[in-house]
Structure formats: structure tokens, C-alpha cells
Coordinates of C-alpha atoms in Angstrom, one line a residue:
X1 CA -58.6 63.1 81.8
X2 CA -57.2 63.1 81.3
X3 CA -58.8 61.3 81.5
X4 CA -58.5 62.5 80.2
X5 CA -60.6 63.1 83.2
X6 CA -58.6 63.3 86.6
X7 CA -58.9 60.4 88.7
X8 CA -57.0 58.1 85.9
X9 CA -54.8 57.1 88.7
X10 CA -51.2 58.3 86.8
X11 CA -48.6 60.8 87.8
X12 CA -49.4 64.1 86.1
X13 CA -45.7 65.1 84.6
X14 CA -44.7 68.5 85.3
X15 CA -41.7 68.5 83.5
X16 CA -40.6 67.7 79.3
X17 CA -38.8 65.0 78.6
X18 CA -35.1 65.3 77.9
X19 CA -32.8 63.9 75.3
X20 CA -32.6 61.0 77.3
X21 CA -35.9 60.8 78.2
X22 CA -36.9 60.5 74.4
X23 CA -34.4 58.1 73.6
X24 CA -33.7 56.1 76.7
X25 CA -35.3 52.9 78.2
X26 CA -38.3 53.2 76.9
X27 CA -37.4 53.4 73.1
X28 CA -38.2 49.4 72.1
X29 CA -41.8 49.7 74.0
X30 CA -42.6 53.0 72.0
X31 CA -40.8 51.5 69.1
X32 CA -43.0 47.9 69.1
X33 CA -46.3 49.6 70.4
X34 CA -45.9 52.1 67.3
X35 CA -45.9 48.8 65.1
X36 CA -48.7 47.2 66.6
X37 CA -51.5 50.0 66.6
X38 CA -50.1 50.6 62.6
X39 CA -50.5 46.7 61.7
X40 CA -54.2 47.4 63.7
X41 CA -54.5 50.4 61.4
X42 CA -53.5 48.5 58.3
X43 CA -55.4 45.2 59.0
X44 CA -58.6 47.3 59.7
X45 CA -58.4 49.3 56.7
X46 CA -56.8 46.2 54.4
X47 CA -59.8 43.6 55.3
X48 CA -62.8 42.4 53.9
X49 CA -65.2 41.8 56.9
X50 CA -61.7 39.7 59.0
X51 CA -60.7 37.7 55.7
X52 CA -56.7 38.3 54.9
X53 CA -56.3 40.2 51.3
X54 CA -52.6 39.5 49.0
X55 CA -51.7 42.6 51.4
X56 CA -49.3 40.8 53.8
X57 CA -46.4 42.2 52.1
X58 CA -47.5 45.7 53.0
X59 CA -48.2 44.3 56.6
X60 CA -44.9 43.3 57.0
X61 CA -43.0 46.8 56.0
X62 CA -44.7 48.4 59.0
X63 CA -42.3 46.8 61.0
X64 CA -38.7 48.0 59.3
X65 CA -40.2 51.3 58.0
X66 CA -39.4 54.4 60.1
X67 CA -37.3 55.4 63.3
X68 CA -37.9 55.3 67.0
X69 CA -35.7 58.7 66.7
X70 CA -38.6 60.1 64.6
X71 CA -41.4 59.3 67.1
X72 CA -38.7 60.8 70.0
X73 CA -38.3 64.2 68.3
X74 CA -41.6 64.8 67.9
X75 CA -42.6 64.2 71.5
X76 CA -40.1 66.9 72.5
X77 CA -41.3 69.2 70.4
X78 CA -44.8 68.8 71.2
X79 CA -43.9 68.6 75.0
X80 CA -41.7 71.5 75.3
X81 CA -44.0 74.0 76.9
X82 CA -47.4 73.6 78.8
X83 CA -50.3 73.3 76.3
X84 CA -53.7 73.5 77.7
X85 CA -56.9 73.9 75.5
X86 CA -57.5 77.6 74.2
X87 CA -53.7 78.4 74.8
X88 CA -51.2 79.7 72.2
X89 CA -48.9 77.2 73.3
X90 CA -51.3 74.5 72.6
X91 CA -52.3 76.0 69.3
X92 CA -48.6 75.7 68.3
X93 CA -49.1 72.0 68.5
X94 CA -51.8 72.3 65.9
X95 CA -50.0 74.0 63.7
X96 CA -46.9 71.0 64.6
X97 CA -49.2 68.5 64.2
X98 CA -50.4 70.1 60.9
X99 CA -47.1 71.1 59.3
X100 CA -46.0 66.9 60.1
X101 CA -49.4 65.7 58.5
X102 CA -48.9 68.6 55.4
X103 CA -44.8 67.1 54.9
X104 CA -46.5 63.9 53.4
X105 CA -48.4 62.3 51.2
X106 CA -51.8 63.5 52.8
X107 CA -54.0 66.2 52.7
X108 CA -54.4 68.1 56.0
X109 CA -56.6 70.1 57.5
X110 CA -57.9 72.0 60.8
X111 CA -61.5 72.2 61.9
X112 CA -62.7 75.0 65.0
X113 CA -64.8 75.0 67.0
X114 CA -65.6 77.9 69.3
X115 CA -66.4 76.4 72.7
X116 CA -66.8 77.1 76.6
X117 CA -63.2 76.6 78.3
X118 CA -62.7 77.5 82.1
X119 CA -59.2 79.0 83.7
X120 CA -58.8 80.3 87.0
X121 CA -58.7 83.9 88.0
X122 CA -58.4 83.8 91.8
X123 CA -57.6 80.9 94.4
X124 CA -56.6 81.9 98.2
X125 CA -57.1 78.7 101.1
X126 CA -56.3 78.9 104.8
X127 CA -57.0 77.9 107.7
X128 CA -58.3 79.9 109.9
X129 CA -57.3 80.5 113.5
X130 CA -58.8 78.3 116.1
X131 CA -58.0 77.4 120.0
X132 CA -54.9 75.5 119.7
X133 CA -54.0 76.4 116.5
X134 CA -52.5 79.4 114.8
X135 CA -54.1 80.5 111.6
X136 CA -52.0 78.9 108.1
X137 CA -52.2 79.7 104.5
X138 CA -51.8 77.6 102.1
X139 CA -49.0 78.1 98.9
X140 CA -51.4 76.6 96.3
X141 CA -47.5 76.1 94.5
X142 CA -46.5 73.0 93.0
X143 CA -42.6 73.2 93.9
X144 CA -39.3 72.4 91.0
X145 CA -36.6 70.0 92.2
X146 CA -32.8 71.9 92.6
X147 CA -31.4 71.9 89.7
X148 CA -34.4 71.7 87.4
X149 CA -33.5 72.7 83.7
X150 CA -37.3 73.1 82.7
X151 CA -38.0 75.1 86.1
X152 CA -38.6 78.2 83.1
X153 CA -41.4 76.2 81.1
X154 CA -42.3 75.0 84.3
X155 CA -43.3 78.7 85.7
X156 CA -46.2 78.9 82.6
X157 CA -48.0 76.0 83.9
X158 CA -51.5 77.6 85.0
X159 CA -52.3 77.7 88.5
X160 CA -53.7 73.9 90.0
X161 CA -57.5 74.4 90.1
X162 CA -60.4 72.3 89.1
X163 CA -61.8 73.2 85.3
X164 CA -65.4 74.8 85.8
X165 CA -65.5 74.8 89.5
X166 CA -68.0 77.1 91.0
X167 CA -66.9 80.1 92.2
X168 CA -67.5 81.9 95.8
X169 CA -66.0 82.2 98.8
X170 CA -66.1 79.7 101.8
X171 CA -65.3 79.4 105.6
X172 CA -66.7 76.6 107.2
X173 CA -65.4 73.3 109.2
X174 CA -63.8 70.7 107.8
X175 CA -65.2 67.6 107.2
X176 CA -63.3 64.4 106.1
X177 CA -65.0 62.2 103.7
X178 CA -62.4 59.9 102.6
X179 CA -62.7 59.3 98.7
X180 CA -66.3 60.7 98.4
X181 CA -68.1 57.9 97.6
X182 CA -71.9 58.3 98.6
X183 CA -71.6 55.5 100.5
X184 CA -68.6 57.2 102.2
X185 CA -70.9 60.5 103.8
X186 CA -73.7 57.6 104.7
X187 CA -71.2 56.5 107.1
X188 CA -70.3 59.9 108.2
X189 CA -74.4 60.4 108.7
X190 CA -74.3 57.1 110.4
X191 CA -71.8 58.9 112.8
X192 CA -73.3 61.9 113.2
X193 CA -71.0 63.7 111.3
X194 CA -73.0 66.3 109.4
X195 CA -71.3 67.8 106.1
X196 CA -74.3 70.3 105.5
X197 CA -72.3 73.9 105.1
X198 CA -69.0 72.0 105.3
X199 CA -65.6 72.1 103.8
X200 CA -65.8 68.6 102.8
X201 CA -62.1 67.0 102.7
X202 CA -61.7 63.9 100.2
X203 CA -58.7 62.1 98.4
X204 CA -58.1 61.0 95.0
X205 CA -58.5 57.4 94.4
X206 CA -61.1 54.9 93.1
X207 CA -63.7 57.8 91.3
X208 CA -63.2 60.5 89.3
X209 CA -62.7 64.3 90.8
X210 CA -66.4 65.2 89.2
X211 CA -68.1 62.8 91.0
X212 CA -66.2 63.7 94.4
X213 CA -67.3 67.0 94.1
X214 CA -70.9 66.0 92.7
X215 CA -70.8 63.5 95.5
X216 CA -70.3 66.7 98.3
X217 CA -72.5 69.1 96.8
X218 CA -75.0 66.0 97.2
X219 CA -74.2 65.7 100.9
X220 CA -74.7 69.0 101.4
X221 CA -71.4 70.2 101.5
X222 CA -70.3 74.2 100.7
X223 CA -67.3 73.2 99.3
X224 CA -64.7 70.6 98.3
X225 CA -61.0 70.3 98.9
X226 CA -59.5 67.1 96.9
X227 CA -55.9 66.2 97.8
X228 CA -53.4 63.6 96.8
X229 CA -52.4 61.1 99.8
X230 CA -49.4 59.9 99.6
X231 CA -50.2 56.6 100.6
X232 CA -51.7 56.1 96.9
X233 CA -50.0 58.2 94.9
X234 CA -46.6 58.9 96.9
X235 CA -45.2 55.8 96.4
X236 CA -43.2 53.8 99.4
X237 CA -40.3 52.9 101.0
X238 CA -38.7 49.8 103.0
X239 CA -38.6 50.1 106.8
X240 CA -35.1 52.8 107.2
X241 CA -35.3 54.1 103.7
X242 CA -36.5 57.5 102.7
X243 CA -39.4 57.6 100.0
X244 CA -38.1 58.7 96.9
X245 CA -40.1 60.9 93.7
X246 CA -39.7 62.5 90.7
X247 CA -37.3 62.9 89.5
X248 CA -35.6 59.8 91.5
X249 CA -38.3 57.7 91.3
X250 CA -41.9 58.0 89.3
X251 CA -44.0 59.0 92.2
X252 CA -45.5 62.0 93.0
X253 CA -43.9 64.8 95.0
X254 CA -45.1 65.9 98.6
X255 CA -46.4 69.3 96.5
X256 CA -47.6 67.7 93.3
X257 CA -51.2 68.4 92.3
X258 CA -53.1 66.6 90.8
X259 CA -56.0 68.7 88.2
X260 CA -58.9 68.3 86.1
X261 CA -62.2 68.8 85.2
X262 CA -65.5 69.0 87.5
X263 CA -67.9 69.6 84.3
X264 CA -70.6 66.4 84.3
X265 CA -71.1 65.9 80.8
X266 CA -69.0 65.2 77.2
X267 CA -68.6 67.7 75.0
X268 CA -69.2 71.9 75.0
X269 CA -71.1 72.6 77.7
X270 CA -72.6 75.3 75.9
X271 CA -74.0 72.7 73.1
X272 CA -74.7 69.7 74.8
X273 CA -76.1 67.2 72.2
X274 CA -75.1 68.9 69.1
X275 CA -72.2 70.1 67.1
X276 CA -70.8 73.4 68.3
X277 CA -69.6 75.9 65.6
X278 CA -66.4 78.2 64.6
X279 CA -65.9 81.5 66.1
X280 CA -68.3 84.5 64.5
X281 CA -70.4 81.7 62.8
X282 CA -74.3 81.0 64.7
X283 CA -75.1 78.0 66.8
X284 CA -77.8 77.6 69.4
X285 CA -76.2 77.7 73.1
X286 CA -77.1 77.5 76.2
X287 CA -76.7 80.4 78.5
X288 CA -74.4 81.1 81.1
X289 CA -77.6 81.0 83.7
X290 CA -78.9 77.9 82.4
X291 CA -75.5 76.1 82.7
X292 CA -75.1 77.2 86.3
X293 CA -78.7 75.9 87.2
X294 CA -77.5 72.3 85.8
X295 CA -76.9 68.9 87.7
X296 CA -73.8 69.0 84.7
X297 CA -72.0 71.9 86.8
X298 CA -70.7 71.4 90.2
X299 CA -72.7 74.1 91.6
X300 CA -69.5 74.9 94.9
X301 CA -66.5 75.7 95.0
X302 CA -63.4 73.2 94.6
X303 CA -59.8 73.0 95.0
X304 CA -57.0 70.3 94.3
X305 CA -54.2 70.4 96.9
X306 CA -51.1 68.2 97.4
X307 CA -50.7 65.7 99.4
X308 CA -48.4 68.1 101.8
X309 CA -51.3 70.9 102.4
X310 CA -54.1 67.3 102.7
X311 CA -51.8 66.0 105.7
X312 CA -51.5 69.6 107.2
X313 CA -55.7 70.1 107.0
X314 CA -56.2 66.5 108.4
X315 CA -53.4 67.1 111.2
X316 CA -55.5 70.1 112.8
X317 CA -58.5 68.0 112.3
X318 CA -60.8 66.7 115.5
X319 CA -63.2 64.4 116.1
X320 CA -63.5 60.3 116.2
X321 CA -60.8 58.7 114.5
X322 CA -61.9 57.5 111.3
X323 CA -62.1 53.5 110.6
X324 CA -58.8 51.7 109.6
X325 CA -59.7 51.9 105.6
X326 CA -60.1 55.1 105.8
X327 CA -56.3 55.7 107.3
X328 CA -53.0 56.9 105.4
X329 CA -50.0 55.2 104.7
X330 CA -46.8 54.6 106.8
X331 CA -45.8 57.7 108.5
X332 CA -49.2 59.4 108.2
X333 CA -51.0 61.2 111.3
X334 CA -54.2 59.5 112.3
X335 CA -57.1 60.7 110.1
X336 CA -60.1 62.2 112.4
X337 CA -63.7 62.9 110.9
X338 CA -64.6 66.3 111.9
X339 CA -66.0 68.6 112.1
X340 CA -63.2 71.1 112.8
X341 CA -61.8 72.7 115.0
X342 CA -60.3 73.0 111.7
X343 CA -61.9 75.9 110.3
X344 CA -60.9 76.6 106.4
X345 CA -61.3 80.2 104.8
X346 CA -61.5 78.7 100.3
X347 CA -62.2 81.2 97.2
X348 CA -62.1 79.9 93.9
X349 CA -62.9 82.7 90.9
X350 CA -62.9 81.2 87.5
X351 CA -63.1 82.6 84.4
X352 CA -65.6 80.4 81.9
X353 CA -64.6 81.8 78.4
X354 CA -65.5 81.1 74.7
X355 CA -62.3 79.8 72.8
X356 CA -61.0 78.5 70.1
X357 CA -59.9 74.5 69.7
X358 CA -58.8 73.1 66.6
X359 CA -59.2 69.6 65.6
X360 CA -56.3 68.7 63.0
X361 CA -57.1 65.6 60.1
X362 CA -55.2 63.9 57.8
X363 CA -56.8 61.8 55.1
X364 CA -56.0 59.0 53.2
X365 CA -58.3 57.7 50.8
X366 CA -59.0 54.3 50.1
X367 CA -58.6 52.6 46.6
X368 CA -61.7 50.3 47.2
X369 CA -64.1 51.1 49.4
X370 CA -63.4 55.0 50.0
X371 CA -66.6 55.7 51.3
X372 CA -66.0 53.8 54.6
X373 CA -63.4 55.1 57.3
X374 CA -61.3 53.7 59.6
X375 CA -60.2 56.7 61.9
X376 CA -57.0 56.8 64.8
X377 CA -57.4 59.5 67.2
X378 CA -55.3 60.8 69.8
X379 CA -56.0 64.6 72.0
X380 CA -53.4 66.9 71.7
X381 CA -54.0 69.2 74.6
X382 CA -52.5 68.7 78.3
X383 CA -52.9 70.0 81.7
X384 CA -48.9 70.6 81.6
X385 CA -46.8 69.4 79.6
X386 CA -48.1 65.9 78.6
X387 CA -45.0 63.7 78.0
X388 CA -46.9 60.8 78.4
X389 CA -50.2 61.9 78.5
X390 CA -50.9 62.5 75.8
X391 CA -48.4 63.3 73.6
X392 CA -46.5 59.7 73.7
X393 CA -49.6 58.8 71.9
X394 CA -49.2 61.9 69.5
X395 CA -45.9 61.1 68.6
X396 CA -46.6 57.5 67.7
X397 CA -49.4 58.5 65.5
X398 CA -47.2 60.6 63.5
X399 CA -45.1 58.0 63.3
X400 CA -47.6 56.2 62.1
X401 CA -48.4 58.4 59.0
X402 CA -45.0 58.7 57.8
X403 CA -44.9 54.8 57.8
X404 CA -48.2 55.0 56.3
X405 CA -46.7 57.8 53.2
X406 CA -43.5 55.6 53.0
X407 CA -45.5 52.7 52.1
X408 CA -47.7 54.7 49.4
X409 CA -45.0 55.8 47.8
X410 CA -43.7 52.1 47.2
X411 CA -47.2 51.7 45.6
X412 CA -49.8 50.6 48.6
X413 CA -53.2 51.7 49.2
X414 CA -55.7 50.9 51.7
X415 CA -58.7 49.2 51.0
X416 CA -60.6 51.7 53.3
X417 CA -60.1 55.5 53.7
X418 CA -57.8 56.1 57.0
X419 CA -58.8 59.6 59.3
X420 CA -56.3 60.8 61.2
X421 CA -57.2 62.9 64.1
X422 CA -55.8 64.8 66.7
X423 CA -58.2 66.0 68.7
X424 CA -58.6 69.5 70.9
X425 CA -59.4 70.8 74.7
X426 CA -60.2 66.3 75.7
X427 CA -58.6 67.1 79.1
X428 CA -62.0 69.8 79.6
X429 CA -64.8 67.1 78.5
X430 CA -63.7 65.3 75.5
X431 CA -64.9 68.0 73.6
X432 CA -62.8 67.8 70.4
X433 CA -63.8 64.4 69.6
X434 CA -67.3 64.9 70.7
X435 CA -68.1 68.1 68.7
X436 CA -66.7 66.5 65.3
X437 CA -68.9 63.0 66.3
X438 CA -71.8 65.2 66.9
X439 CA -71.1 67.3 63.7
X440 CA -70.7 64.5 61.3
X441 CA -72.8 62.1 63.6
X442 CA -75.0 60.6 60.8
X443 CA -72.1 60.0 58.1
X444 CA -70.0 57.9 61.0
X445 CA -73.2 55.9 61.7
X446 CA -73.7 54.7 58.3
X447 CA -69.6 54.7 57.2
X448 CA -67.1 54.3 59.7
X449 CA -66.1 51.1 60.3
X450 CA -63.5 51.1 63.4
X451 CA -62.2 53.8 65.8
X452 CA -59.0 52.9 67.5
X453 CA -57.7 55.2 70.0
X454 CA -54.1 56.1 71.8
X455 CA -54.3 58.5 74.0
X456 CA -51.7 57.1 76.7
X457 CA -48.9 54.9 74.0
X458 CA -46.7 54.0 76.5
X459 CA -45.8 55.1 80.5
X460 CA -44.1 52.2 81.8
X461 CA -42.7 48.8 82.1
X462 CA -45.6 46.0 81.6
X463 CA -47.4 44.7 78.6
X464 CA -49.9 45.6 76.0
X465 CA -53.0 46.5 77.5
X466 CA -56.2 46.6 74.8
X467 CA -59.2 47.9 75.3
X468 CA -62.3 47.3 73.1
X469 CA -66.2 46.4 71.8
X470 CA -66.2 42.5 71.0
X471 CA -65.9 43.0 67.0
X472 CA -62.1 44.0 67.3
X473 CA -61.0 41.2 69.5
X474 CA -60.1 39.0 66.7
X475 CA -58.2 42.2 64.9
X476 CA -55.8 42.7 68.0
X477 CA -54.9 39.1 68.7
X478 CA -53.8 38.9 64.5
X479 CA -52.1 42.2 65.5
X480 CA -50.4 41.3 68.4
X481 CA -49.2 38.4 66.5
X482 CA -47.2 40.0 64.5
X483 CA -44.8 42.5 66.9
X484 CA -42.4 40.9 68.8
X485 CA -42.3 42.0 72.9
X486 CA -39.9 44.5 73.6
X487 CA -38.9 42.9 77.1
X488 CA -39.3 38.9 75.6
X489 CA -37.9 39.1 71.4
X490 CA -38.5 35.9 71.5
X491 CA -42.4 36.4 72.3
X492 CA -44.7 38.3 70.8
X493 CA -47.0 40.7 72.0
X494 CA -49.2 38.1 71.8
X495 CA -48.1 35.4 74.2
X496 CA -47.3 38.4 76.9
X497 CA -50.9 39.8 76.5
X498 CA -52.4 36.1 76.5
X499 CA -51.2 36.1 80.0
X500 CA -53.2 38.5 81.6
X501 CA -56.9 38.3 82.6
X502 CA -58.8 39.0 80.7
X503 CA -56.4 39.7 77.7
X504 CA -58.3 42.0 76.4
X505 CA -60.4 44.7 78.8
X506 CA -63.9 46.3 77.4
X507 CA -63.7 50.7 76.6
X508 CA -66.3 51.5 79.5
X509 CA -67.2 55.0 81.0
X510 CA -66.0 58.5 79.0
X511 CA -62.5 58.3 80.2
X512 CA -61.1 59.7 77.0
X513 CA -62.0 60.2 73.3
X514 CA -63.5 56.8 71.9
X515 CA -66.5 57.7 74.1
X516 CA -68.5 59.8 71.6
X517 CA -67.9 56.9 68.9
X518 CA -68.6 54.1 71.4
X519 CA -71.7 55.4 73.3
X520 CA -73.4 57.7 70.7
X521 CA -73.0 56.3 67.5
X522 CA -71.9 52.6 68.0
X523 CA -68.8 52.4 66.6
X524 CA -66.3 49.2 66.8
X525 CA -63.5 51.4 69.4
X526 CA -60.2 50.3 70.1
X527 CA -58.3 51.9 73.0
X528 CA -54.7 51.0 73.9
X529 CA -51.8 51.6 76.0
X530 CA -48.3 49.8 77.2
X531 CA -47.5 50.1 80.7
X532 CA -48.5 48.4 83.8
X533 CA -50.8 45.7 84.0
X534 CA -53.1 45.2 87.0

């Protein structure tokens, strides 16, 4: 969030794969996207500076070593129950990935940090009786399709809320602010719409929740309700059919939610700037009152909705209509501006705790130049339970390393030392990756040479779709070269991604974990998906 922030424009999956999930349609794309981030891996860590070494031979066994049925298995496992940050559930996966890292060549380990996680305590919405209209609470429940068979594992998914919302309770109008851009409440001011005491009423969609809600509190709003309109996220339909989602088609359903995180910064908020530290050891932090006093919390309260409760809220809206841009889909009800009559009754109680996360690393040391590091990352944490994000990228990491302890035992070594990481509690702020970069900031400045990160491997039909700082371009066209498309066999990866412009996109923003190696140390980052290409 991730993102993984919210606001990365994706389906959050409510539901584990099944058998046929792991092993269906999607098998050659995990299967070639697998090969090409390990050829990455191997020509980063096998190269002198972009010159080829006598290592081609190795290069080549990436691509008949292992098992798309390896890289299926352990996505189930790892998606089999919800798995946010500071959950048992999610330290299980640390001890998974562990245990797969430990059964090889490599020695593993897990590194702690004790940092500042938020869960919800209390959530109630309603609105409120009004002439006209008869007073409505809202469910807050994200409903399982008939028939589910993961409706059990679906009932420990934490209740939809945004991650260190402010807490308090609200009544006010309702204001509608279409995505909550700044310059979308200048042209409510420019209508003489006021949004100071508000409910302020925005959709998902071109920003990030954080900024929606920094965006409000700006305006002057009391407090922000963030839905999901089905005109961007519902899918559609041709004129007579009915629109279909999951699980008939891969949009999301009329009470699907959307969640994240609302804190402004990277990192423990308790420790902004530097490393935080293991549970019962010391560290400087920032106190509670200081972090509530910060432009870095959201300072009201907010709450996702679906896009079911959205359309009920705009429906007993008043008001102008708003412009034509600012409409819904086919089938929508006209979207007014406010404010009311629609009067809304919101409290939000959060619970911002101290926690555990665990980092996991596996290491494999380089025969020539072990003192420099070429690191893969991927987060291991999820909102639910993460079948694509992130866990496909999990599961094609891991098959990366047994590739990578096949290959050492038929005698090759990398020129560079390889990190493996799967980082912790990334859907809150990153803040796995961030604490170790801020822990071991000065050694990656002077050692590391690439970071190349997966946190999405593959959710779709499409192409290759690279993202990264100008010294890896080179490195992922030679790459590419070498996989053959999954949809074309007689293309590479290659031609397909030559297509597209530009082939290759630049990492930009802190949308997910190459963002502590990118922006504060200065790290060559890789970051790469298969899926749908815009």
C-alpha cells in the first residue's frame, strides 16, 4: 500500500487462492516472471560494472531449474489466513518464510523491530434523520459470496478502517468532494460550498487515501468518509447485461472496501529518521502527544466505505448538481455537492500500539566481491489475505532461492553477496524496509550495489512492466532477453516490453519498499510486476 499504500488502484482480495487458483491460468506468467527477476538477480550479482563474466552457463539453468508447483504451494500457505502487521497470523509467515530460507543452502535469520502499529477498536456511521429521510446505519461489513469455502478465514479479517485515523466522534453535513484533490474543494469554495465542520465525502481514484484525508483536514473538514465508486473500481457491463464481480469476474463487489493507511510519512512513526529497536531494548521516540500534534498524522477521523454505503450517502445528498467529471458511472444517481440535508453521525476509536515486526534475511555470500550486496526484497504482511499482493511476489522469491541453492550445489557462486529480504508491517508505512535502511544506512551507502523489488509478481494478463533509476535499464533489457513471453513463446519478454511507452517506467513516490533505498540512500532500485499495461 499497499501500496503498499491504498490508492494503488487494484482489487484488494478478500479471499485465498484455491488449488486452481495456484495452478491455473496464470502458471506460465508466474513461471517466466520468476525467471526473469532471477536472471536480474544473477546478472546483477555475476557482473563486473555491465561486462558479461564465463557465467552464462549458470544464467542459463535459471530457466529449467525449479517448479511453477513450488512457487504455487508456497503462496497458499502464505495466503491461507489474513496476515496483518503485529498479528500471530502474520508472524506465522515469518516463521514460513524462515523455515523455506533455513531448508537451503543459506543462512537465515530474523531482525525485530518494536514499532507503532494502529488497529481499530470502535467504528459506528449513520445517517442521521432529516426531513425526508429516515435515519440509516451503516453495516461497515464487507459481505462473502454463497457458497464461499474461505467465508471462515474470511470472518478474521479485521474490521475495514483507515490505519492511524484520528479518533472522535462526528455529526455534521455531508460534503462531496469528489477525489479530494485541493484543487477539487477550490471549486467547492468557488461554489460556495463550505467544508469547514463537514463530513467531507470523496472517492478513491487518482491520489492516495492519505492525502484525501490530508487534503480535508486542509479544507477544513471534521471528518472524511472515502468510498469505492463503482464506476472505477466496479467494473462494467454492455447495455442489457448485468455487471459481474468477484468471484465471476475481477472487479470489486458492491460491499468491498477498500483499506489502508492515513500516516504521512515512511517508516515508525515513533522514530522518524532513525532506526527503531527490538522490544525491551532503548531507543529515542517520539511521544504519543507529539505524534498527534504532527502534519504526519491525519489529525480527524476517517472511514473507508464501499461503494454500496458511497451511493446510499450521495443518494440523500442536496444541493447543485456536481459538474459532469465529477458524475458516476452507468446506472449511478446524480451526484449533488452538499451540504446535507444529509446529516452523518461517524466514530472511529483506534488503538495505536507498540508491536513486534520481523524482518526475515537470507544470505548468500559472494566468492569475489563479498563485501558488496545485491539485495531482492518483497513485504510479507497484507491487509487480508494477500494473494497477489503481496505474497505472489513472496512466493516467487522463494522460488528464487531454491533456484539460487540448486545452482550452488552444482558448484556456482555469485560474484557479489545476494540479501534476501522479506520485509514486515509495509502496508502501515513501509516500515520494515525503512527501519533496516535506516539501521544499516551507512553500510548500504558505501556497499550495496542494486535493490530490485517485487512486491506485486504477477495479477493479470499484460506484459512485463519495469520500473527503475537509469543505471539498471541496460540490466533488464539483457534480462528480458533471455525469458521467452508466456502469451508469445516465440517472443521474448523483450520484444513485448519494447512495445510499450516508455518500456521501461522510473520508481517515483513511496509506493512500496524500494523507497528507503531509492530516496534516502541512493541506491540503483529495480521494481517489477506482470500484469496490465496502461
Amino acid at each position: 500500500m499497499a501500496t503498499s499504500r491504498c490508492g494503488k488502484q487494484r482489487q484488494p482480495l478478500l479471499h485465498s487462492p484455491t488449488p486452481a487458483d495456484a495452478n491455473g491460468g496464470g502458471a506460465a506468467k508466474r513461471r517466466r516472471f520468476v525467471s526473469f527477476l532471477a536472471v536480474t538477480a544473477a546478472l546483477v550479482a555475476s557482473y563486473h560494472l555491465l561486462v558479461p563474466t564465463n557465467s552464462s552457463h549458470y544464467h542459463a539453468l535459471f530457466l529449467s531449474l525449479g517448479s511453477n508447483a513450488t512457487a504455487a504451494a508456497h503462496l497458499r500457505a502464505l495466503t491461507l489466513r489474513p496476515h496483518v502487521a503485529g498479528t500471530e497470523a502474520n508472524a506465522a509467515t515469518a516463521r514460513y518464510v524462515l523455515h523455506a530460507f533455513s531448508s537451503l543452502s543459506f543462512p537465515a535469520h530474523i531482525t525485530p523491530y518494536s514499532v507503532l502499529l494502529s488497529y481499530p477498536v470502535h467504528r459506528s456511521l449513520s445517517l442521521a434523520a432529516a426531513p425526508g429521510l429516515a435515519a440509516r446505519p451503516f453495516s461497515l461489513v464487507q459481505e462473502t459470496y454463497k457458497g464461499d469455502p474461505y467465508a471462515e478465514a474470511a470472518a478474521e479479517v479485521l474490521p475495514t478502517y483507515f490505519a492511524y485515523s484520528g479518533s472522535g466522534s462526528v455529526t455534521a453535513e455531508v460534503v462531496y468532494a469528489n477525489y479530494g484533490h485541493n484543487e477539487d474543494y477550490a471549486y467547492l469554495a468557488s461554489r460556495g460550498v463550505d467544508v469547514v465542520g463537514k463530513v467531507a465525502l470523496v472517492r478513491y481514484g487518482d491520489i492516495h487515501c492519505e492525502d484525501m484525508v490530508r487534503n480535508a483536514r486542509a479544507a477544513g473538514a471534521a471528518a472524511a468518509i472515502v468510498y469505492t465508486d463503482a464506476k472505477d473500481f466496479g467494473g462494467s457491463a454492455a447495455k442489457g447485461e448485468k455487471r459481474k464481480w468477484f468471484p465471476d469476474a475481477r472487479w470489486l463487489p458492491p460491499t468491498g472496501v477498500q483499506v489502508g493507511t492515513l500516516y504521512y510519512g515512511n517508516g515508525d512513526p515513533t522514530t522518524p529518521l532513525w532506526p527503531s529497536c527490538a522490544a525491551g531494548d532503548d531507543c529515542e521516540r517520539l511521544s504519543m502527544e507529539e505524534l498527534d500534534g504532527s502534519e504526519e498524522m491525519p489529525g480527524i477521523p476517517a472511514l473507508p466505505v464501499s461503494a454500496r454505503d458511497g451511493e446510499t450517502i450521495l443518494k440523500a445528498m442536496g444541493g447543485d448538481v456536481a459538474p459532469p467529471k465529477w458524475q458516476g458511472g452507468d446506472g449511478a444517481p446524480v451526484y449533488r455537492l452538499g451540504p446535507g440535508p444529509a446529516v452523518l453521525n461517524l466514530t472511529y476509536i483506534g488503538n495505536e500500539t507498540l508491536a513486534t515486526i520481523e524482518n526475515v534475511f537470507a544470505v548468500i555470500e559472494g566468492k569475489e566481491e563479498p563485501d558488496r550486496y545485491v539485495i531482492i526484497g518483497n513485504h510479507r504482511d497484507a491487509w487480508t489475505f494477500g494473494a497477489v499482493d503481496p505474497n505472489s511476489g513472496t512466493a516467487a522469491m522463494l522460488e528464487i532461492a531454491e533456484r539460487l541453492s540448486k545452482l550452488q550445489a552444482k558448484g556456482w557462486r555469485p560474484r557479489r553477496t545476494i540479501i534476501l529480504c522479506s520485509w514486515d508491517a509495509e502496508e502501515f508505512a513501509l516500515i520494515g524496509s525503512t527501519e533496516w535502511a535506516e539501521e544499516n544506512m551507512d553500510t548500504l551507502a558505501s556497499r550495496a550495489i542494486a535493490y530490485l523489488n517485487v512486491d506485486i509478481s504477477v495479477f493479470g494478463p499484460g506484459g512485463l512492466m519495469p520500473r527503475a533509476t537509469p543505471q539498471l535499464d541496460e540490466l533488464i533489457k539483457e534480462a528480458s532477453k533471455m525469458v521467452p513471453d508466456p502469451d508469445e513463446p516465440s517472443q521474448t519478454l523483450y520484444d513485448t516490453m519494447m512495445r510499450h511507452h516508455p518500456p521501461i517506467t522510473r520508481v517515483a513516490g513511496a509506493g512500496t519498499d524500494f523507497a528507503a533505498f531509492v530516496q534516502h540512500i541512493g541506491v540503483p532500485s529495480l521494481d517489477m510486476s506482470y500484469g496490465l499495461c496502461k
